[in-house]
Amino acid sequence: MNFKNRDIISIKDFSKEEIEYILDYAKRMVPYANGEKHTTLLSQHIMAALFFEPSTRTRLSFEIAMHRLGGNVIGFADPSGTSQKKGESLADTIRMADSYSDAIVIRHPHEGAARLAAEFSEVPVLNAGDGAGQHPTQCLLDLFTILTEKKKIKGNKVALVGDLKYGRTVHSLAYALSLFKADLTFVSPETLKMPKEVINECKEFGVEPVSTSNLEKAVKEADVLYVTRIQKERFPDPEEYNRVVGSYKINIELLKEAKKDIIVMHPLPRVTEIDPEVDKTPHAIYFKQAFNGVPVRMALLNLILGGKL
Ligand code: NCD
């Protein structure tokens, strides 16, 4: 399978076989990701990390992934220190990063920004989140986590909980889980339901997601609970945010009703939606999940930039 120079804009651009290949490749990256083994596969390469929106895990794990492969990183974590402040267009910023680097990682508040960037760039572009759109590399690390913890994706009952309207992670994940024939439940307040387009995409794979606001029932039935933050920054009306914030909270009490081997995932950052007391239970997988971003992003960078493993 050849991924050389491929853009990673949406998970929808990848077939099931391609995703399986990437996940398998990521597994082989784990000893390099945790520092057990060392490599200089990408020592001749430079990655540009352009973050127009806040990030902790995505940016750091992309950077660590590149460093662990022996590569170099340039970029910014805050556009206020760049010429965007002087009115430079996204297209021009991308043209520059294109001439300075071998791959561009971009996070941007506008849906479609990564796709646009790819049009202005010769070097491959990796979407690290575009507004409420897609977050394909998070999706791959989420799939990798489910596969590692549950040994399979197909047939698992996965409940996606929280802000399903504005959450880009769940938009990518709902699609991919349907491709892999998982069983889906969407749990959200009425105003933050999964967009119809995403539900229709799931149906195209023969999956019939159940939409509900009943968290207790969903927790009882789930094998995987994927919790998300209410995306405050995407609300057009702050009053609307105040109405829904804190509407779902996962705590030990609630998990007592769950299957013994339920896993609780979260792309992080969490605000109030998972009680920190859950952290010490064997159900809490979110920090492991965040680490999995390193081998998965190493796999992607190595495949795209053509390093031989
Ligand atoms: C998510 C994001 O940025 O979409 N975080 C992440 O990449 N791990 C989720 C969020 O911000 O709530």
mmCIF file of C-alpha atoms and ligand atoms in Angstrom:
data_model
loop_
_atom_site.group_PDB
_atom_site.id
_atom_site.type_symbol
_atom_site.label_atom_id
_atom_site.label_comp_id
_atom_site.label_asym_id
_atom_site.label_seq_id
_atom_site.Cartn_x
_atom_site.Cartn_y
_atom_site.Cartn_z
ATOM 1 C CA MET A 1 0.000 0.000 0.000
ATOM 2 C CA ASN A 2 1.416 3.392 -0.952
ATOM 3 C CA PHE A 3 0.763 6.459 1.190
ATOM 4 C CA LYS A 4 3.690 8.525 -0.044
ATOM 5 C CA ASN A 5 2.791 12.243 -0.282
ATOM 6 C CA ARG A 6 -0.832 11.627 0.647
ATOM 7 C CA ASP A 7 -2.834 14.354 2.392
ATOM 8 C CA ILE A 8 -4.704 13.326 5.544
ATOM 9 C CA ILE A 9 -7.725 15.604 5.458
ATOM 10 C CA SER A 10 -10.705 13.412 6.330
ATOM 11 C CA ILE A 11 -11.068 9.845 7.519
ATOM 12 C CA LYS A 12 -13.581 9.477 4.684
ATOM 13 C CA ASP A 13 -10.687 9.594 2.194
ATOM 14 C CA PHE A 14 -9.491 6.188 3.456
ATOM 15 C CA SER A 15 -10.738 2.663 2.800
ATOM 16 C CA LYS A 16 -11.168 0.096 5.567
ATOM 17 C CA GLU A 17 -8.105 -1.774 4.286
ATOM 18 C CA GLU A 18 -6.000 1.387 4.348
ATOM 19 C CA ILE A 19 -7.093 2.176 7.909
ATOM 20 C CA GLU A 20 -6.277 -1.386 8.999
ATOM 21 C CA TYR A 21 -2.864 -1.059 7.400
ATOM 22 C CA ILE A 22 -2.154 2.215 9.254
ATOM 23 C CA LEU A 23 -3.309 0.723 12.595
ATOM 24 C CA ASP A 24 -1.100 -2.283 12.100
ATOM 25 C CA TYR A 25 1.844 -0.063 11.181
ATOM 26 C CA ALA A 26 1.185 2.046 14.300
ATOM 27 C CA LYS A 27 1.453 -1.072 16.451
ATOM 28 C CA ARG A 28 4.966 -1.597 15.107
ATOM 29 C CA MET A 29 5.794 1.998 16.059
ATOM 30 C CA VAL A 30 4.989 1.539 19.776
ATOM 31 C CA PRO A 31 8.542 0.557 20.926
ATOM 32 C CA TYR A 32 9.888 3.624 19.066
ATOM 33 C CA ALA A 33 7.129 5.829 20.493
ATOM 34 C CA ASN A 34 7.893 4.889 24.101
ATOM 35 C CA GLY A 35 11.658 5.214 23.665
ATOM 36 C CA GLU A 36 12.474 1.490 23.965
ATOM 37 C CA LYS A 37 13.917 1.530 20.445
ATOM 38 C CA HIS A 38 15.479 4.356 18.471
ATOM 39 C CA THR A 39 15.398 5.347 14.840
ATOM 40 C CA THR A 40 16.480 8.155 12.502
ATOM 41 C CA LEU A 41 14.125 7.236 9.669
ATOM 42 C CA LEU A 42 13.072 10.832 8.992
ATOM 43 C CA SER A 43 16.320 12.598 9.849
ATOM 44 C CA GLN A 44 16.230 14.432 6.500
ATOM 45 C CA HIS A 45 12.714 15.751 6.992
ATOM 46 C CA ILE A 46 11.074 18.820 8.497
ATOM 47 C CA MET A 47 7.451 18.986 9.654
ATOM 48 C CA ALA A 48 5.662 22.343 9.953
ATOM 49 C CA ALA A 49 3.064 22.453 12.761
ATOM 50 C CA LEU A 50 0.687 25.365 12.166
ATOM 51 C CA PHE A 51 -1.760 25.668 15.042
ATOM 52 C CA PHE A 52 -4.325 28.421 14.611
ATOM 53 C CA GLU A 53 -6.326 27.016 17.547
ATOM 54 C CA PRO A 54 -5.308 25.856 21.046
ATOM 55 C CA SER A 55 -3.962 22.335 21.405
ATOM 56 C CA THR A 56 -1.987 20.297 23.916
ATOM 57 C CA ARG A 57 -2.035 16.628 22.922
ATOM 58 C CA THR A 58 -2.394 16.906 19.169
ATOM 59 C CA ARG A 59 0.441 19.382 18.724
ATOM 60 C CA LEU A 60 2.786 17.794 21.243
ATOM 61 C CA SER A 61 2.202 14.269 20.012
ATOM 62 C CA PHE A 62 2.775 15.310 16.390
ATOM 63 C CA GLU A 63 6.002 17.000 17.451
ATOM 64 C CA ILE A 64 7.109 14.056 19.584
ATOM 65 C CA ALA A 65 6.247 11.678 16.745
ATOM 66 C CA MET A 66 8.520 13.631 14.398
ATOM 67 C CA HIS A 67 11.326 13.833 16.983
ATOM 68 C CA ARG A 68 11.092 10.099 17.733
ATOM 69 C CA LEU A 69 11.571 9.488 13.998
ATOM 70 C CA GLY A 70 14.693 11.638 14.019
ATOM 71 C CA GLY A 71 12.999 14.488 12.134
ATOM 72 C CA ASN A 72 12.754 18.213 12.787
ATOM 73 C CA VAL A 73 9.871 20.521 13.554
ATOM 74 C CA ILE A 74 9.061 24.180 12.859
ATOM 75 C CA GLY A 75 5.815 26.033 13.449
ATOM 76 C CA PHE A 76 3.672 27.979 15.857
ATOM 77 C CA ALA A 77 1.179 27.222 18.600
ATOM 78 C CA ASP A 78 -0.509 30.603 18.511
ATOM 79 C CA PRO A 79 -1.179 32.599 15.325
ATOM 80 C CA SER A 80 -1.076 35.924 17.206
ATOM 81 C CA GLY A 81 2.719 35.937 16.795
ATOM 82 C CA THR A 82 2.577 35.424 13.026
ATOM 83 C CA SER A 83 1.882 37.595 9.971
ATOM 84 C CA GLN A 84 -1.737 36.436 10.090
ATOM 85 C CA LYS A 85 -1.978 39.329 12.557
ATOM 86 C CA LYS A 86 -0.913 41.684 9.750
ATOM 87 C CA GLY A 87 -3.643 40.314 7.527
ATOM 88 C CA GLU A 88 -1.770 37.609 5.625
ATOM 89 C CA SER A 89 -4.073 35.087 3.971
ATOM 90 C CA LEU A 90 -4.116 31.412 4.913
ATOM 91 C CA ALA A 91 -3.101 30.591 1.329
ATOM 92 C CA ASP A 92 0.081 32.692 1.597
ATOM 93 C CA THR A 93 1.014 31.245 5.006
ATOM 94 C CA ILE A 94 0.612 27.767 3.539
ATOM 95 C CA ARG A 95 2.712 28.621 0.467
ATOM 96 C CA MET A 96 5.532 29.627 2.815
ATOM 97 C CA ALA A 97 5.284 26.549 5.035
ATOM 98 C CA ASP A 98 5.217 24.476 1.851
ATOM 99 C CA SER A 99 8.563 25.880 0.739
ATOM 100 C CA TYR A 100 10.120 25.517 4.224
ATOM 101 C CA SER A 101 9.047 21.962 5.089
ATOM 102 C CA ASP A 102 8.250 18.426 3.898
ATOM 103 C CA ALA A 103 4.835 18.069 5.551
ATOM 104 C CA ILE A 104 2.329 20.512 7.026
ATOM 105 C CA VAL A 105 0.175 19.785 10.068
ATOM 106 C CA ILE A 106 -2.607 22.326 10.412
ATOM 107 C CA ARG A 107 -5.278 23.023 13.020
ATOM 108 C CA HIS A 108 -7.716 25.790 12.183
ATOM 109 C CA PRO A 109 -11.048 27.068 13.530
ATOM 110 C CA HIS A 110 -12.694 27.004 10.090
ATOM 111 C CA GLU A 111 -14.185 23.855 8.640
ATOM 112 C CA GLY A 112 -12.550 23.133 5.295
ATOM 113 C CA ALA A 113 -9.304 25.007 6.116
ATOM 114 C CA ALA A 114 -7.141 21.872 5.859
ATOM 115 C CA ARG A 115 -8.639 20.965 2.473
ATOM 116 C CA LEU A 116 -7.944 24.511 1.299
ATOM 117 C CA ALA A 117 -4.385 24.307 2.613
ATOM 118 C CA ALA A 118 -3.830 21.099 0.639
ATOM 119 C CA GLU A 119 -4.790 22.942 -2.530
ATOM 120 C CA PHE A 120 -2.034 25.503 -1.983
ATOM 121 C CA SER A 121 0.597 23.023 -0.879
ATOM 122 C CA GLU A 122 2.796 20.634 -2.818
ATOM 123 C CA VAL A 123 3.895 18.862 0.357
ATOM 124 C CA PRO A 124 1.356 16.638 2.154
ATOM 125 C CA VAL A 125 -1.071 18.309 4.568
ATOM 126 C CA LEU A 126 -2.336 16.613 7.724
ATOM 127 C CA ASN A 127 -5.562 17.934 9.236
ATOM 128 C CA ALA A 128 -5.161 18.303 13.005
ATOM 129 C CA GLY A 129 -8.761 19.503 13.351
ATOM 130 C CA ASP A 130 -10.753 21.957 11.208
ATOM 131 C CA GLY A 131 -13.484 23.699 13.183
ATOM 132 C CA ALA A 132 -16.421 21.400 13.802
ATOM 133 C CA GLY A 133 -15.406 19.378 10.742
ATOM 134 C CA GLN A 134 -12.977 16.463 10.901
ATOM 135 C CA HIS A 135 -10.112 15.229 13.070
ATOM 136 C CA PRO A 136 -8.776 12.223 11.144
ATOM 137 C CA THR A 137 -5.582 11.566 13.136
ATOM 138 C CA GLN A 138 -7.556 11.611 16.411
ATOM 139 C CA CYS A 139 -9.966 9.170 14.797
ATOM 140 C CA LEU A 140 -7.119 6.795 13.934
ATOM 141 C CA LEU A 141 -5.751 6.908 17.472
ATOM 142 C CA ASP A 142 -9.264 6.327 18.832
ATOM 143 C CA LEU A 143 -9.651 3.258 16.602
ATOM 144 C CA PHE A 144 -6.158 2.098 17.611
ATOM 145 C CA THR A 145 -7.161 2.405 21.279
ATOM 146 C CA ILE A 146 -10.393 0.435 20.876
ATOM 147 C CA LEU A 147 -8.556 -2.235 18.922
ATOM 148 C CA THR A 148 -5.788 -2.485 21.540
ATOM 149 C CA GLU A 149 -8.174 -2.588 24.494
ATOM 150 C CA LYS A 150 -11.002 -4.663 23.013
ATOM 151 C CA LYS A 151 -9.060 -6.742 20.431
ATOM 152 C CA LYS A 152 -11.649 -5.877 17.770
ATOM 153 C CA ILE A 153 -13.808 -2.978 16.633
ATOM 154 C CA LYS A 154 -16.678 -4.815 14.947
ATOM 155 C CA GLY A 155 -19.627 -5.644 17.185
ATOM 156 C CA ASN A 156 -18.604 -3.422 20.102
ATOM 157 C CA LYS A 157 -21.374 -1.274 21.490
ATOM 158 C CA VAL A 158 -19.927 2.232 21.429
ATOM 159 C CA ALA A 159 -21.738 5.153 23.066
ATOM 160 C CA LEU A 160 -20.604 8.608 21.892
ATOM 161 C CA VAL A 161 -21.560 11.079 24.601
ATOM 162 C CA GLY A 162 -21.677 14.873 24.856
ATOM 163 C CA ASP A 163 -21.381 17.519 22.169
ATOM 164 C CA LEU A 164 -22.126 15.547 19.039
ATOM 165 C CA LYS A 165 -23.072 18.659 17.081
ATOM 166 C CA TYR A 166 -19.854 20.655 17.280
ATOM 167 C CA GLY A 167 -17.399 17.879 18.246
ATOM 168 C CA ARG A 168 -15.153 17.076 15.293
ATOM 169 C CA THR A 169 -13.700 13.956 16.949
ATOM 170 C CA VAL A 170 -17.103 12.271 17.039
ATOM 171 C CA HIS A 171 -17.877 13.239 13.444
ATOM 172 C CA SER A 172 -14.803 11.385 12.234
ATOM 173 C CA LEU A 173 -15.220 8.520 14.686
ATOM 174 C CA ALA A 174 -18.920 7.834 13.971
ATOM 175 C CA TYR A 175 -18.058 7.411 10.293
ATOM 176 C CA ALA A 176 -15.080 5.122 10.935
ATOM 177 C CA LEU A 177 -16.871 2.986 13.520
ATOM 178 C CA SER A 178 -19.688 2.442 11.031
ATOM 179 C CA LEU A 179 -17.174 1.405 8.390
ATOM 180 C CA PHE A 180 -15.943 -1.192 10.909
ATOM 181 C CA LYS A 181 -19.511 -2.227 11.810
ATOM 182 C CA ALA A 182 -19.543 -1.241 15.462
ATOM 183 C CA ASP A 183 -22.890 -0.726 17.177
ATOM 184 C CA LEU A 184 -23.510 2.991 17.797
ATOM 185 C CA THR A 185 -25.466 4.969 20.382
ATOM 186 C CA PHE A 186 -25.410 8.778 20.281
ATOM 187 C CA VAL A 187 -26.062 10.366 23.666
ATOM 188 C CA SER A 188 -26.497 14.140 23.767
ATOM 189 C CA PRO A 189 -28.782 16.936 24.879
ATOM 190 C CA GLU A 190 -31.491 17.652 22.310
ATOM 191 C CA THR A 191 -29.669 20.777 21.041
ATOM 192 C CA LEU A 192 -26.322 19.021 20.509
ATOM 193 C CA LYS A 193 -27.433 16.006 18.491
ATOM 194 C CA MET A 194 -25.278 14.335 15.860
ATOM 195 C CA PRO A 195 -25.717 16.120 12.490
ATOM 196 C CA LYS A 196 -28.047 14.367 10.038
ATOM 197 C CA GLU A 197 -25.291 14.055 7.402
ATOM 198 C CA VAL A 198 -23.155 12.026 9.803
ATOM 199 C CA ILE A 199 -26.092 9.761 10.732
ATOM 200 C CA ASN A 200 -26.794 9.212 7.037
ATOM 201 C CA GLU A 201 -23.165 8.267 6.414
ATOM 202 C CA CYS A 202 -23.409 5.653 9.183
ATOM 203 C CA LYS A 203 -26.569 4.266 7.593
ATOM 204 C CA GLU A 204 -24.807 3.872 4.267
ATOM 205 C CA PHE A 205 -22.659 1.210 5.950
ATOM 206 C CA GLY A 206 -25.789 -0.558 7.239
ATOM 207 C CA VAL A 207 -25.363 0.735 10.801
ATOM 208 C CA GLU A 208 -28.476 2.133 12.526
ATOM 209 C CA PRO A 209 -27.291 4.454 15.299
ATOM 210 C CA VAL A 210 -29.648 4.936 18.250
ATOM 211 C CA SER A 211 -29.964 8.590 19.328
ATOM 212 C CA THR A 212 -30.953 9.211 22.941
ATOM 213 C CA SER A 213 -30.591 11.618 25.836
ATOM 214 C CA ASN A 214 -30.702 8.750 28.355
ATOM 215 C CA LEU A 215 -27.111 8.434 29.600
ATOM 216 C CA GLU A 216 -27.831 5.799 32.315
ATOM 217 C CA LYS A 217 -29.282 3.311 29.830
ATOM 218 C CA ALA A 218 -26.467 3.885 27.327
ATOM 219 C CA VAL A 219 -23.810 3.354 30.027
ATOM 220 C CA LYS A 220 -25.431 0.077 31.126
ATOM 221 C CA GLU A 221 -25.294 -1.331 27.605
ATOM 222 C CA ALA A 222 -21.950 0.022 26.355
ATOM 223 C CA ASP A 223 -18.613 -1.738 25.837
ATOM 224 C CA VAL A 224 -16.965 1.595 25.025
ATOM 225 C CA LEU A 225 -18.022 4.963 26.408
ATOM 226 C CA TYR A 226 -16.543 7.844 24.373
ATOM 227 C CA VAL A 227 -17.109 11.072 26.291
ATOM 228 C CA THR A 228 -16.606 14.543 24.805
ATOM 229 C CA ARG A 229 -16.356 18.112 26.001
ATOM 230 C CA ILE A 230 -19.083 20.641 25.219
ATOM 231 C CA GLN A 231 -17.318 22.767 22.569
ATOM 232 C CA LYS A 232 -17.867 26.166 24.172
ATOM 233 C CA GLU A 233 -15.824 28.044 21.555
ATOM 234 C CA ARG A 234 -18.148 26.928 18.738
ATOM 235 C CA PHE A 235 -21.415 28.150 20.310
ATOM 236 C CA PRO A 236 -22.845 31.164 18.494
ATOM 237 C CA ASP A 237 -24.821 32.042 21.654
ATOM 238 C CA PRO A 238 -23.175 31.850 25.125
ATOM 239 C CA GLU A 239 -26.614 31.481 26.741
ATOM 240 C CA GLU A 240 -27.100 28.279 24.809
ATOM 241 C CA TYR A 241 -23.794 26.972 26.201
ATOM 242 C CA ASN A 242 -24.876 27.807 29.755
ATOM 243 C CA ARG A 243 -28.033 25.773 29.251
ATOM 244 C CA VAL A 244 -26.174 22.548 28.348
ATOM 245 C CA VAL A 245 -22.870 22.744 30.242
ATOM 246 C CA GLY A 246 -22.628 20.053 32.862
ATOM 247 C CA SER A 247 -25.567 18.136 31.384
ATOM 248 C CA TYR A 248 -23.643 14.841 31.407
ATOM 249 C CA LYS A 249 -21.187 13.726 33.996
ATOM 250 C CA ILE A 250 -19.517 10.331 34.259
ATOM 251 C CA ASN A 251 -18.763 9.290 37.821
ATOM 252 C CA ILE A 252 -18.106 6.098 39.762
ATOM 253 C CA GLU A 253 -21.741 5.828 40.823
ATOM 254 C CA LEU A 254 -22.863 5.728 37.197
ATOM 255 C CA LEU A 255 -20.185 3.203 36.222
ATOM 256 C CA LYS A 256 -21.390 0.770 38.922
ATOM 257 C CA GLU A 257 -24.269 -0.009 36.585
ATOM 258 C CA ALA A 258 -21.945 -0.613 33.613
ATOM 259 C CA LYS A 259 -20.400 -3.812 32.219
ATOM 260 C CA LYS A 260 -17.341 -4.886 34.214
ATOM 261 C CA ASP A 261 -15.000 -4.385 31.276
ATOM 262 C CA ILE A 262 -16.407 -1.114 29.935
ATOM 263 C CA ILE A 263 -13.688 1.295 28.789
ATOM 264 C CA VAL A 264 -14.090 5.048 29.163
ATOM 265 C CA MET A 265 -12.421 7.142 26.457
ATOM 266 C CA HIS A 266 -12.158 10.908 25.975
ATOM 267 C CA PRO A 267 -10.127 12.824 23.358
ATOM 268 C CA LEU A 268 -9.321 15.353 26.128
ATOM 269 C CA PRO A 269 -9.252 18.067 27.344
ATOM 270 C CA ARG A 270 -11.996 17.238 29.831
ATOM 271 C CA VAL A 271 -13.676 19.977 31.766
ATOM 272 C CA THR A 272 -16.408 18.619 34.049
ATOM 273 C CA GLU A 273 -17.691 15.642 32.081
ATOM 274 C CA ILE A 274 -15.563 12.943 33.744
ATOM 275 C CA ASP A 275 -15.134 13.056 37.498
ATOM 276 C CA PRO A 276 -11.400 12.709 38.344
ATOM 277 C CA GLU A 277 -12.330 9.869 40.732
ATOM 278 C CA VAL A 278 -12.893 7.737 37.598
ATOM 279 C CA ASP A 279 -9.167 8.092 36.741
ATOM 280 C CA LYS A 280 -8.089 5.418 39.196
ATOM 281 C CA THR A 281 -10.565 2.815 37.954
ATOM 282 C CA PRO A 282 -9.472 0.258 35.330
ATOM 283 C CA HIS A 283 -12.149 1.734 33.053
ATOM 284 C CA ALA A 284 -10.237 4.974 32.519
ATOM 285 C CA ILE A 285 -8.346 4.662 29.243
ATOM 286 C CA TYR A 286 -8.102 8.344 28.249
ATOM 287 C CA PHE A 287 -4.481 8.931 29.222
ATOM 288 C CA LYS A 288 -3.379 5.751 27.432
ATOM 289 C CA GLN A 289 -5.484 6.909 24.504
ATOM 290 C CA ALA A 290 -3.594 10.220 24.459
ATOM 291 C CA PHE A 291 -0.259 8.377 24.402
ATOM 292 C CA ASN A 292 -1.506 6.313 21.443
ATOM 293 C CA GLY A 293 -1.422 9.529 19.455
ATOM 294 C CA VAL A 294 2.357 9.165 19.285
ATOM 295 C CA PRO A 295 2.671 5.761 17.530
ATOM 296 C CA VAL A 296 -0.290 6.535 15.275
ATOM 297 C CA ARG A 297 1.150 9.892 14.173
ATOM 298 C CA MET A 298 4.589 8.314 13.787
ATOM 299 C CA ALA A 299 3.046 5.743 11.474
ATOM 300 C CA LEU A 300 1.319 8.421 9.403
ATOM 301 C CA LEU A 301 4.388 10.652 9.102
ATOM 302 C CA ASN A 302 6.606 7.741 8.193
ATOM 303 C CA LEU A 303 4.176 6.397 5.611
ATOM 304 C CA ILE A 304 3.620 9.798 4.027
ATOM 305 C CA LEU A 305 7.256 10.852 3.995
ATOM 306 C CA GLY A 306 8.394 7.470 2.778
ATOM 307 C CA GLY A 307 10.696 6.353 5.599
ATOM 308 C CA LYS A 308 11.352 2.594 5.481
ATOM 309 C CA LEU A 309 10.591 0.656 8.664
HETATM 310 C C1 NCD B 1 -10.227 17.542 20.674
HETATM 311 C C2 NCD B 1 -10.236 18.564 19.560
HETATM 312 O O1 NCD B 1 -9.404 19.463 19.505
HETATM 313 O O2 NCD B 1 -11.111 18.418 18.715
HETATM 314 N N1 NCD B 1 -9.022 17.463 21.347
HETATM 315 C C3 NCD B 1 -7.984 16.737 20.815
HETATM 316 O O3 NCD B 1 -7.558 16.949 19.709
HETATM 317 N N2 NCD B 1 -7.486 15.752 21.561
HETATM 318 C C4 NCD B 1 -11.401 17.609 21.557
HETATM 319 C C5 NCD B 1 -11.783 18.891 22.239
HETATM 320 O O4 NCD B 1 -11.179 19.946 22.056
HETATM 321 O O5 NCD B 1 -12.743 18.851 23.014
#
